[in-house]
Coordinates of C-alpha atoms in Angstrom, one line a residue:
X1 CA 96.6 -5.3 -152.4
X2 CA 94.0 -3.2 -153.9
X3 CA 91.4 -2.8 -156.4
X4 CA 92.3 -1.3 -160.1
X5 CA 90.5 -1.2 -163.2
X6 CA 92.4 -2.3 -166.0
X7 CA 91.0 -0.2 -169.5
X8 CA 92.0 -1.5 -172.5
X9 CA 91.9 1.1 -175.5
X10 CA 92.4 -0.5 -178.7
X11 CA 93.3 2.1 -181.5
X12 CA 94.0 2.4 -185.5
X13 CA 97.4 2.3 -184.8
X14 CA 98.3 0.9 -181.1
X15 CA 96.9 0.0 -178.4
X16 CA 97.3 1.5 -174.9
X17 CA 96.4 -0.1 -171.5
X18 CA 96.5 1.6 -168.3
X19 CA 95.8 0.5 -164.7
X20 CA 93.5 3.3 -162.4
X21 CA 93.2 2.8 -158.5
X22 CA 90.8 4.2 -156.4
X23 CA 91.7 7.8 -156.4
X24 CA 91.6 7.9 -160.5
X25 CA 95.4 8.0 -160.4
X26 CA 96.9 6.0 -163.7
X27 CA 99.6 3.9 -161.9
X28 CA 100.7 1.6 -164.6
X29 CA 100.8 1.5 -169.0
X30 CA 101.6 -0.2 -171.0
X31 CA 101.3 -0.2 -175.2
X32 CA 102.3 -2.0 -178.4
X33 CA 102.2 -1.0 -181.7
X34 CA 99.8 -1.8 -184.4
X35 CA 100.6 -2.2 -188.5
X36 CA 97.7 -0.9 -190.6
X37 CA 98.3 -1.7 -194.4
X38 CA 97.0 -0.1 -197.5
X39 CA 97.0 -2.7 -200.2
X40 CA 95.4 -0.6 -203.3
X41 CA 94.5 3.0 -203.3
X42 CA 91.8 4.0 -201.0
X43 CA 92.2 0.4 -199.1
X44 CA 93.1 0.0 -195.4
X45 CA 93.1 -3.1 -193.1
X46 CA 94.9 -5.5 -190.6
X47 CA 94.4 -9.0 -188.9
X48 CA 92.4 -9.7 -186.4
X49 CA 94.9 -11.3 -185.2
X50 CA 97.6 -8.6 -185.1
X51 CA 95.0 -6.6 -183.3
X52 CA 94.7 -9.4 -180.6
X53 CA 98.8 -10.0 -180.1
X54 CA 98.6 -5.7 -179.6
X55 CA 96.4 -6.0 -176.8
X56 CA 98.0 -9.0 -175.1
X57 CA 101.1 -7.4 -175.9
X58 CA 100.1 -4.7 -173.8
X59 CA 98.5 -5.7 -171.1
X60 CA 101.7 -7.4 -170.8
X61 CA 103.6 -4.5 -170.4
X62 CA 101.6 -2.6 -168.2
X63 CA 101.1 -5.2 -165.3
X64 CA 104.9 -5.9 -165.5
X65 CA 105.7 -2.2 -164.7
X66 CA 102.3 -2.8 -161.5
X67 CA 103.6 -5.1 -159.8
X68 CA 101.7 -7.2 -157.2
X69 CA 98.2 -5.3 -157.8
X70 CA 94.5 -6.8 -158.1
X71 CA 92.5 -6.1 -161.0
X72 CA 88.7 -5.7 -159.8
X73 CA 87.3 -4.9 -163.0
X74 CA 88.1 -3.9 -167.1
X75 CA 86.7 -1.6 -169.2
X76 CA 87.6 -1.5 -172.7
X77 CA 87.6 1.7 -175.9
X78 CA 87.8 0.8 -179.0
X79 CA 88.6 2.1 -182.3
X80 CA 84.9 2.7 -183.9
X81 CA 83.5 1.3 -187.7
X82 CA 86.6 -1.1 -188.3
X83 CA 85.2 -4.4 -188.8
X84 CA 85.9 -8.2 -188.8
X85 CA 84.6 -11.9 -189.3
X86 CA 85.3 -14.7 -187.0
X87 CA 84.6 -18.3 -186.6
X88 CA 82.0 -18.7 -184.0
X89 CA 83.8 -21.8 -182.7
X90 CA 87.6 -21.1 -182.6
X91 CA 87.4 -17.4 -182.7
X92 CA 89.8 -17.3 -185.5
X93 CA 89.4 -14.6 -187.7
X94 CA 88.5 -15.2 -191.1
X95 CA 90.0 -12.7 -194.0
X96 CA 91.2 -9.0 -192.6
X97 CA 89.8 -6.6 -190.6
X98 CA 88.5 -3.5 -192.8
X99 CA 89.6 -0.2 -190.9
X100 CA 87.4 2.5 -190.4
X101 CA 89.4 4.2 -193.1
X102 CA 88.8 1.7 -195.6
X103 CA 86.8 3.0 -198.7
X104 CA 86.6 -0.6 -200.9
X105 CA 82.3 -0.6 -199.8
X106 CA 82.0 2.4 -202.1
X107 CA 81.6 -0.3 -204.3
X108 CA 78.4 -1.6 -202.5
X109 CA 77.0 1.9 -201.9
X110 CA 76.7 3.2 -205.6
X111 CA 73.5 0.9 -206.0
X112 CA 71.9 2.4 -202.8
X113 CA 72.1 6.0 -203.5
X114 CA 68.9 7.4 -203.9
X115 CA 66.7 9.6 -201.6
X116 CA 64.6 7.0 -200.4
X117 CA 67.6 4.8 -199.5
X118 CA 69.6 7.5 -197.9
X119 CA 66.7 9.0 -196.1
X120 CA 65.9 5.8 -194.2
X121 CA 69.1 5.4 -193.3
X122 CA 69.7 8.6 -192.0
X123 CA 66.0 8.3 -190.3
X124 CA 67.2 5.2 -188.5
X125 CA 70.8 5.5 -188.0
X126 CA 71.7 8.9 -188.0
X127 CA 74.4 8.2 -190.1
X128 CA 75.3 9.2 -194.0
X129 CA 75.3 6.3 -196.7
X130 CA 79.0 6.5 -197.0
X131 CA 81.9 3.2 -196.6
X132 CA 83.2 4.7 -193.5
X133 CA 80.4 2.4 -191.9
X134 CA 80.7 -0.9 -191.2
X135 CA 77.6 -2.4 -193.2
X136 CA 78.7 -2.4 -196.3
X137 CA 82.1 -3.6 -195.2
X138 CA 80.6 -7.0 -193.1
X139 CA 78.6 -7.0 -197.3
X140 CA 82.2 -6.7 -198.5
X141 CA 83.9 -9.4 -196.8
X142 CA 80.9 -11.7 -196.8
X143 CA 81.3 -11.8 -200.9
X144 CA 84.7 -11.5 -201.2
X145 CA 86.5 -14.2 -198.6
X146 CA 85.9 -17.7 -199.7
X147 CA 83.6 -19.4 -198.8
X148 CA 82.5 -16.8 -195.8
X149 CA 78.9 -16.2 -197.4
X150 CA 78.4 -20.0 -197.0
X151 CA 79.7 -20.1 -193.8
X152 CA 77.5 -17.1 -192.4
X153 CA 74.5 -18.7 -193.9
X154 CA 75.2 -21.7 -192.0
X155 CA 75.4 -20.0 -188.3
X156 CA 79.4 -20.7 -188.4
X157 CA 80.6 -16.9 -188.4
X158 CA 80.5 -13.8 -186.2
X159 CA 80.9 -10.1 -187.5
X160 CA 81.5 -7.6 -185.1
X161 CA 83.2 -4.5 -184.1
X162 CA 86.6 -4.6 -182.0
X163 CA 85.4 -4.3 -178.9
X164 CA 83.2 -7.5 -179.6
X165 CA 86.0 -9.6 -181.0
X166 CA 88.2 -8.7 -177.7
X167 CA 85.3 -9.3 -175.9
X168 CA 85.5 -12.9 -177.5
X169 CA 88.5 -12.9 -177.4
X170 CA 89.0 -12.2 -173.7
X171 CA 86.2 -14.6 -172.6
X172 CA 87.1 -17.5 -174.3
X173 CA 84.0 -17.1 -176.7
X174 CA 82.0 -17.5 -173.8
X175 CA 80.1 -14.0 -174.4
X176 CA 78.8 -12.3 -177.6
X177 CA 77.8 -8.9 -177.1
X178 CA 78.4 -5.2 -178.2
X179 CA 77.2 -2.2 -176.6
X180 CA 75.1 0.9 -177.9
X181 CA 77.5 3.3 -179.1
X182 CA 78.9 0.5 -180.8
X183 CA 76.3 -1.0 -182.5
X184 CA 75.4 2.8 -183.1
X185 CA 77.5 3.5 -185.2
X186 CA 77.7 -0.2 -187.5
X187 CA 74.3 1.8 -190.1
X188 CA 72.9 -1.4 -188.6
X189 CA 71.4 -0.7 -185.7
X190 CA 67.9 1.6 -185.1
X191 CA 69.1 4.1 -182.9
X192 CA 65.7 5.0 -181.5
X193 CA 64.5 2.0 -181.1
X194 CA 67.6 0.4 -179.3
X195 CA 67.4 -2.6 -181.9
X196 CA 69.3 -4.1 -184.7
X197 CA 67.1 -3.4 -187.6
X198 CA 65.7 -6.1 -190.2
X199 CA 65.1 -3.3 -193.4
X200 CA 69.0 -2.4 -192.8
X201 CA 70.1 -5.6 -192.8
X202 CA 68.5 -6.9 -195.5
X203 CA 69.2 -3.3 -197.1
X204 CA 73.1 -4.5 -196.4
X205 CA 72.7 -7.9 -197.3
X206 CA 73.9 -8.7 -194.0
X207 CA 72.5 -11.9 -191.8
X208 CA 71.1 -10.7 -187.9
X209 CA 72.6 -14.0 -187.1
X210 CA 75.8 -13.1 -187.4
X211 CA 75.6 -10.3 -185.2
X212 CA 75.9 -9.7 -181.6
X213 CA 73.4 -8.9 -178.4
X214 CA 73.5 -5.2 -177.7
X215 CA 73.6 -4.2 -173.7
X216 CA 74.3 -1.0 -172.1
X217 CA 78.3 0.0 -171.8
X218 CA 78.2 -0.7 -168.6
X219 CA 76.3 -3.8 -168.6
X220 CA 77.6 -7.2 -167.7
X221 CA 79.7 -8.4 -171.0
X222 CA 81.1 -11.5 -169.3
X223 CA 84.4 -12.7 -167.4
X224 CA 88.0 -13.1 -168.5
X225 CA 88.6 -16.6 -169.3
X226 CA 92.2 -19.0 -168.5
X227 CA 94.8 -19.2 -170.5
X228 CA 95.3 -14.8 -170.7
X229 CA 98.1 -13.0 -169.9
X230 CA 95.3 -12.1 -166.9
X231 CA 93.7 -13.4 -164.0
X232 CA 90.8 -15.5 -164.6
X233 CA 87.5 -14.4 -163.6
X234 CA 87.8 -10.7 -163.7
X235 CA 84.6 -8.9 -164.9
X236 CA 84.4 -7.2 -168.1
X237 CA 81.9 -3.7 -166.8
X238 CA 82.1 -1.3 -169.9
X239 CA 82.7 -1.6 -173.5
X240 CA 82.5 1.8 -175.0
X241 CA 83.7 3.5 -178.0
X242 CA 86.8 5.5 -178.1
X243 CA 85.4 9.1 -178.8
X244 CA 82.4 8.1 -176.8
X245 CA 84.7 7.3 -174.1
X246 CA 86.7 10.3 -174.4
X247 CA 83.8 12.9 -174.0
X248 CA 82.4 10.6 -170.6
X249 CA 86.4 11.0 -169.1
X250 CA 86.4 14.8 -170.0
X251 CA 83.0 14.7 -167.1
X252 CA 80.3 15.7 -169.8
X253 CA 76.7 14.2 -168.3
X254 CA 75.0 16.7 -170.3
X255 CA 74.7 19.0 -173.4
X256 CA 76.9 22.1 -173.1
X257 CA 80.4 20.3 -174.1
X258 CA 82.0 20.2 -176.8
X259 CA 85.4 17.9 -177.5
X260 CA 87.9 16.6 -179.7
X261 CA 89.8 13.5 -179.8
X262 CA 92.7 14.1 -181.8
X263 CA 93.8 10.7 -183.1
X264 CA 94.7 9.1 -186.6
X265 CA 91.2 10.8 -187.1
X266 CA 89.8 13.5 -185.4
X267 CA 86.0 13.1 -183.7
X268 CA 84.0 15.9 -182.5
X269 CA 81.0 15.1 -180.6
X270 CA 78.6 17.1 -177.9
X271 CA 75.3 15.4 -175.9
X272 CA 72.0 16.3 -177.1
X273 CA 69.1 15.5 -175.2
X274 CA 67.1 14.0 -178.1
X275 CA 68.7 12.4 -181.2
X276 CA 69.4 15.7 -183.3
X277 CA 69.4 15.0 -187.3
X278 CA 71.5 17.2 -188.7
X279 CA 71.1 19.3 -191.2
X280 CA 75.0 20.3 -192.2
X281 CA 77.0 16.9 -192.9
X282 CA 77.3 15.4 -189.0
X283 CA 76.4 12.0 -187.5
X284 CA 73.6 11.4 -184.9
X285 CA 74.8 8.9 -182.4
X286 CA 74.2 7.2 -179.2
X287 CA 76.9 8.5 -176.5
X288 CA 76.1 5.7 -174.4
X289 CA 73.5 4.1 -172.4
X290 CA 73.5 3.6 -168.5
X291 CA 71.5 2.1 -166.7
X292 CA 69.0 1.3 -169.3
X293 CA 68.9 5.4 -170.3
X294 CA 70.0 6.6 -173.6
X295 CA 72.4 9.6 -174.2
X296 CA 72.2 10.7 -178.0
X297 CA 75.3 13.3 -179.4
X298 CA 76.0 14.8 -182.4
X299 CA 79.5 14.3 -183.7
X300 CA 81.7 14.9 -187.0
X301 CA 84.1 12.6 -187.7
X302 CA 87.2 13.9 -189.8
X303 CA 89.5 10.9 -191.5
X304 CA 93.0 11.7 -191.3
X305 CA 93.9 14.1 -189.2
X306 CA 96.7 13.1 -186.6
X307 CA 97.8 10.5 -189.5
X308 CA 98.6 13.5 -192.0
X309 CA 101.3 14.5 -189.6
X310 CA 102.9 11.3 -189.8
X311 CA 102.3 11.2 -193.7
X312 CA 104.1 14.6 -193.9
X313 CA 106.9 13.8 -191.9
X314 CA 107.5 10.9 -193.9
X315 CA 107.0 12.6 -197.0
X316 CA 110.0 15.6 -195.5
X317 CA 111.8 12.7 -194.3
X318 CA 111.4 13.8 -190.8
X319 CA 112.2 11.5 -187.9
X320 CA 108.5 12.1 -186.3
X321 CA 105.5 14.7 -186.0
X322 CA 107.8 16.1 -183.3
X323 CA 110.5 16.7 -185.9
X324 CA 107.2 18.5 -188.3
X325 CA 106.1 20.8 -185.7
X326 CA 109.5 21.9 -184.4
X327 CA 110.3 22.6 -187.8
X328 CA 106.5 25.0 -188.7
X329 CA 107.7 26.7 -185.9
X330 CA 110.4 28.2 -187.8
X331 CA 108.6 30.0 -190.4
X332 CA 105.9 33.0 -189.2
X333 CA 102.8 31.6 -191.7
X334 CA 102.5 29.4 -194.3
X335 CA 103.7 31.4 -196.8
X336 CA 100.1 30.9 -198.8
X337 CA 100.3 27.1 -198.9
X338 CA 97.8 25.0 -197.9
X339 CA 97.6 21.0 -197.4
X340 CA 94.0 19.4 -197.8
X341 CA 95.2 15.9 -196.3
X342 CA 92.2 14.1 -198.2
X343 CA 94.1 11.3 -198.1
X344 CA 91.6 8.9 -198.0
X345 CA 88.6 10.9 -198.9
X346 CA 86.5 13.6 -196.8
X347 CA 84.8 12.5 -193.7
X348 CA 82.2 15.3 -191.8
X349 CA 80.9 17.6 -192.8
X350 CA 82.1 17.2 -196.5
X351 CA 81.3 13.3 -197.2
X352 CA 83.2 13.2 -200.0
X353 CA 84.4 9.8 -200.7
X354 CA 86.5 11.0 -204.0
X355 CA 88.1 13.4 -202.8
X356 CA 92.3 13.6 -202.7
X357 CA 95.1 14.9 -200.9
X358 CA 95.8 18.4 -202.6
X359 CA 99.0 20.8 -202.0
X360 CA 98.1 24.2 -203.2
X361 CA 100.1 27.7 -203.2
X362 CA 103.4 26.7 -203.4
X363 CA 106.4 29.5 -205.4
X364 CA 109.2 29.2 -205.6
X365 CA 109.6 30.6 -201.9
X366 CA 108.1 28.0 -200.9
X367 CA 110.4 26.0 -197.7
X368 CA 109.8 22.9 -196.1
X369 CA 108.8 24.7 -193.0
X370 CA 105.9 26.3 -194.9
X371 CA 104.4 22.5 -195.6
X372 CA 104.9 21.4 -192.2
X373 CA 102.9 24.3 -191.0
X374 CA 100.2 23.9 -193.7
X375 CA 100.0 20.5 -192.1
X376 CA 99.2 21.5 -188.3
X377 CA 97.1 23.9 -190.0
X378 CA 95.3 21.6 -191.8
X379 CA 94.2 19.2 -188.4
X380 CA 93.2 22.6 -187.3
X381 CA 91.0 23.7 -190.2
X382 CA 89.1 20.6 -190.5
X383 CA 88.5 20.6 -186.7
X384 CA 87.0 24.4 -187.5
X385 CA 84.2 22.7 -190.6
X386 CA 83.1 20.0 -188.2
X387 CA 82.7 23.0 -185.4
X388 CA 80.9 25.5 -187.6
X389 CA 78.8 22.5 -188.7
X390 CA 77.8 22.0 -184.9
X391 CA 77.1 25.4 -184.2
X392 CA 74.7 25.7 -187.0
X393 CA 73.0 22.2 -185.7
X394 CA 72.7 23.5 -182.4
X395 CA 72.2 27.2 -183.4
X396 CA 74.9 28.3 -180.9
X397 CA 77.9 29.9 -180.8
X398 CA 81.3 27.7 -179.8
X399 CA 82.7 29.0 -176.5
X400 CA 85.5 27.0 -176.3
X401 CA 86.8 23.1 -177.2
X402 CA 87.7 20.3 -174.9
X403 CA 90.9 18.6 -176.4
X404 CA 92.0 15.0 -176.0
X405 CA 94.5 12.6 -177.9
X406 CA 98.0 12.4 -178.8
X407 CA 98.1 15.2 -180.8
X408 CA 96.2 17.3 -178.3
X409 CA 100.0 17.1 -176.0
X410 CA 101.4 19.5 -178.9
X411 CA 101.3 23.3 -177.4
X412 CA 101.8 24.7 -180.8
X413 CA 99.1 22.9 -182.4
X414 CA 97.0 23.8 -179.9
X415 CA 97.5 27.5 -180.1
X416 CA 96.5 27.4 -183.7
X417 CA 93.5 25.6 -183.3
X418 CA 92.4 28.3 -180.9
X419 CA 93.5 30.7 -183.0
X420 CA 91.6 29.5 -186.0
X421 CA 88.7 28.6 -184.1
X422 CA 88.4 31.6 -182.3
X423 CA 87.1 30.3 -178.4
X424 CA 90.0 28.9 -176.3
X425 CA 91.0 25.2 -176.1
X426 CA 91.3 23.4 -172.7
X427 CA 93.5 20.2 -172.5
X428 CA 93.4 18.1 -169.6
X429 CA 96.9 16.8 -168.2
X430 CA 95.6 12.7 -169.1
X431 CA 95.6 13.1 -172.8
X432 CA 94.4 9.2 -173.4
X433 CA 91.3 9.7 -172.3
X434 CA 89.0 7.4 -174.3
X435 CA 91.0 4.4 -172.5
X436 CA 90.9 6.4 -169.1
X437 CA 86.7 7.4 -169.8
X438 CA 86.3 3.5 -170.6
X439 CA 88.0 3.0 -166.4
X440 CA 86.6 5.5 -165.1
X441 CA 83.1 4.4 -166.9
X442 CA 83.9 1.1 -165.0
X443 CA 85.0 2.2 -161.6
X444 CA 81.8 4.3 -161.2
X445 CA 79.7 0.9 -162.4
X446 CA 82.4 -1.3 -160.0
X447 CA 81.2 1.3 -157.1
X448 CA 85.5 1.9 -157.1
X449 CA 84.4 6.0 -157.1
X450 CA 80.6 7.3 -157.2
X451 CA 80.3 9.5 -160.2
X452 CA 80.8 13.1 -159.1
X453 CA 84.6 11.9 -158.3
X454 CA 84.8 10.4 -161.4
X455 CA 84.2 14.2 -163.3
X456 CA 86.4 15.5 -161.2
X457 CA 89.2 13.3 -161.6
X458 CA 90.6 14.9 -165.3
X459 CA 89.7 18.4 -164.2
X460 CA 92.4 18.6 -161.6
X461 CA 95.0 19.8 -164.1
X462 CA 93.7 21.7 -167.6
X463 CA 96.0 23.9 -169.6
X464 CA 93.9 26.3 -171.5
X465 CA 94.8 28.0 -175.0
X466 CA 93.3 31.6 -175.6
X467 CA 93.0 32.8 -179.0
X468 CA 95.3 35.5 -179.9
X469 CA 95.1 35.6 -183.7
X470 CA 93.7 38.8 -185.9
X471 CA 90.1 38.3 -187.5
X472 CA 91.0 39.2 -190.8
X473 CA 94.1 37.1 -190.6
X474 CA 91.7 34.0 -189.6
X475 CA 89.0 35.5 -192.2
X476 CA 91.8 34.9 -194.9
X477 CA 93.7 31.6 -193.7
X478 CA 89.7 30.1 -193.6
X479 CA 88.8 31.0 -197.0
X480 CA 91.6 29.9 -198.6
X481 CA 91.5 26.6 -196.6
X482 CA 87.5 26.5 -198.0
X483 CA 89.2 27.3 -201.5
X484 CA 91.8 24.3 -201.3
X485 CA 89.5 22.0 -200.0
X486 CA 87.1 22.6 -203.4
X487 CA 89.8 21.9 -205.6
X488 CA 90.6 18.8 -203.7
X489 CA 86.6 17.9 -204.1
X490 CA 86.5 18.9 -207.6
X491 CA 89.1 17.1 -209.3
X492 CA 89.6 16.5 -213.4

């Protein structure tokens, strides 16, 4: 037997587990399926619980289809701003997790908006006031499950992040810790000074108590405990999050790169050597921290992205997004419609909480193919905002776009994004790479692989996309995208 590093990524909508040996080689997966539910308009959430049984669930699956293997370390991605409470004793979760997605903190932030408010908490955090954020959800649920104000005031609750819960989770409640980016990206935590801050919390209304120790990503978190559908005693190196994870397995150490993890949202983040405030609608953020040295990026996060193909194919009653972009493919162009998925608001660089999902241009020529195509158009579009955005920042030109995620394994999508965007695209063959960054993160701080193996590892096998479209055919497709997405923000 030999050593692996299990990597657990826990998504929006599944989670994925893969095994890595020595060489970097995925040898084993395994995945189960996660249920978000949207119980009023603007609302998203699930149990802590359900996210628990989709890890062990897959964990499961993937060391059935190993075999006889050893496990020397695990590294776990996480899906970023979805937050939960727990009790510190049984580790039960008390009320729902709030996704990311979740916009019921709105609520809390109206109060907050001013200039002074906002400016501190951009200053600190790098972050916009909006409910994306976990602050004003931990707020939310502290005042809105029973009795969980009490409860928090008397030292008996936890909030965290996921990867803090699994981490709980996973160790029996023998370790309470987050890591950087995580605590990054909670509007909690002072991102220059490397500590949970007092004027945010008390801004938030939210007890430090009830939060966790924050150590590098790969620090020590602690040791899997009995009772698991794994061996006890394995050591828990990284906990990272997912698009932070991502942009470590595509090899970037440095600023330069630029990628996108195409998921039920879309991130786009690039290193900076500095913390960079931004001055057109992005986040600053930590990357990660290493060996007691902090990498800062810049990143735009979009909300539905992936997810509008799903909602699409759903609303076409199509089997899948496979069944959407098979049928785009059989009209030339949109035919002058165009789909701004604000389906739950407007992440980066708009920030537009209010905004909805608007379907614009249709005639009575209008097909079924044309709205499936306006869809793929539409992850493509917002992925163009958040990268003029960045090159503004950074006063650069793009040159091209690393691509990760599921939807990044669809060629025609793909094209179009490079076509819009206007600099090629360059998919590695390991799509899942915020789980596979989080192993690799791991093996390198296991000693498994140094780190120059480690960058090497996903550039083995890239397909690239060249763009091939017509300026003033991209000139036009991007204004009226900008013209759609105004209506969408400007509603009656």
């Amino acid at each position: 037997m030999t050593g692996h590093i299990l990597a657990i990524d826990q998504g929006t909508t599944n989670t994925k587990v893969l095994l890595i040996d020595g060489k970097g080689a995925i040898v084993a997966t395994g995945s189960a399926a996660l249920e978000v539910v949207y119980p009023r308009p603007g609302w998203a959430e699930t149990t802590g619980e359900a996210i628990w049984k989709s890890v062990e669930a897959a964990i499961t699956a993937c060391l059935s289809m190993a075999g006889d293997v050893s496990i020397a370390a695990i590294g776990i991605s996480n899906q970023r701003e979805s937050v939960l409470l727990w009790d510190r004793q049984t580790g039960d979760p008390v009320g729902p997790c709030i996704i990311w997605q979740c916009r019921r903190s709105e609520e809390r932030l109206g109060p907050l908006r001013s200039d002074e408010t906002e400016r501190l908490v951009r200053q600190k955090t790098g972050l916009n006031l909006d409910p994306l954020f976990p602050a004003a959800k931990i707020g939310w649920l502290l005042d809105n499950v029973d009795d969980a104000r009490q409860a928090a005031n008397e030292g008996r609750l936890c909030a965290g992040t996921i990867d803090t819960y699994l981490l709980y989770r996973l160790t029996g409640g023998e370790s309470f810790r987050t890591d950087a980016s995580n605590a990054s990206r909670t509007q909690l935590f002072d991102i220059a000074a490397n500590r949970w801050s007092e004027d945010l919390c008390t801004l938030f209304d939210v007890p430090t108590s009830l939060l966790a120790e924050v150590v590098d990503s790969d620090g020590t978190f602690g040791q899997t405990a009995t009772g698991l559908a794994l061996p006890t005693g394995i050591p828990i190196r990284v906990m990272i999050g997912d698009s932070h994870a991502a942009l470590f397995g595509h090899g970037a150490r440095g600023p330069g790169v630029i990628k996108a993890t195409y998921g039920t949202g879309t991130s786009l983040m690039t290193l900076t050597e500095a913390p960079l405030h931004s001055q057109n609608g992005l986040s600053t953020t930590i990357a990660w921290k290493r060996g007691g040295e902090t990498l800062y990026a810049l990143e735009g996060n979009i909300t539905v992205s992936g997810q509008a193909a799903a909602f699409a194919s759903t609303m076409l009653g199509l089997a899948d997004p496979a069944a959407l972009s098979s049928l785009a493919q059989t009209v030339a162009d949109t035919d002058g419609v165009v789909f701004v998925p604000a389906l739950a608001g407007l992440g980066a660089p708009h920030w537009d909480a209010e905004a909805r999902g608007t379907l614009t241009g249709l005639s009575l020529s209008t097909k079924p193919a044309h709205i499936a195509r306006a869809t793929l158009e539409a992850i493509a579009m917002q992925v163009c905002d958040v990268a003029d955005a960045m090159a503004a920042d950074l006063d650069v030109a793009i040159s091209g776009l690393l691509a990760d995620g599921g939807a990044a394994a669809n060629p025609f999508l793909m094209q179009t994004q490079a076509d819009l965007l206007n600099a090629p695209v360059h998919v590695p063959a390991i799509h899942a790479l915020s789980g596979y960054g989080a192993g690799l993160m791991a093996g390198v701080a296991d000693g498994m692989f140094d780190d120059e193996d480690a960058r090497g590892f996903v550039r083995e096998n890239t397909r690239s996309f060249a763009p091939n479209g017509r300026d003033c055919d991209r000139s036009e497709r991007r204004r009226n995208w900008r013209d759609a997405v105004t209506r969408a923000r400007n509603r009656p």
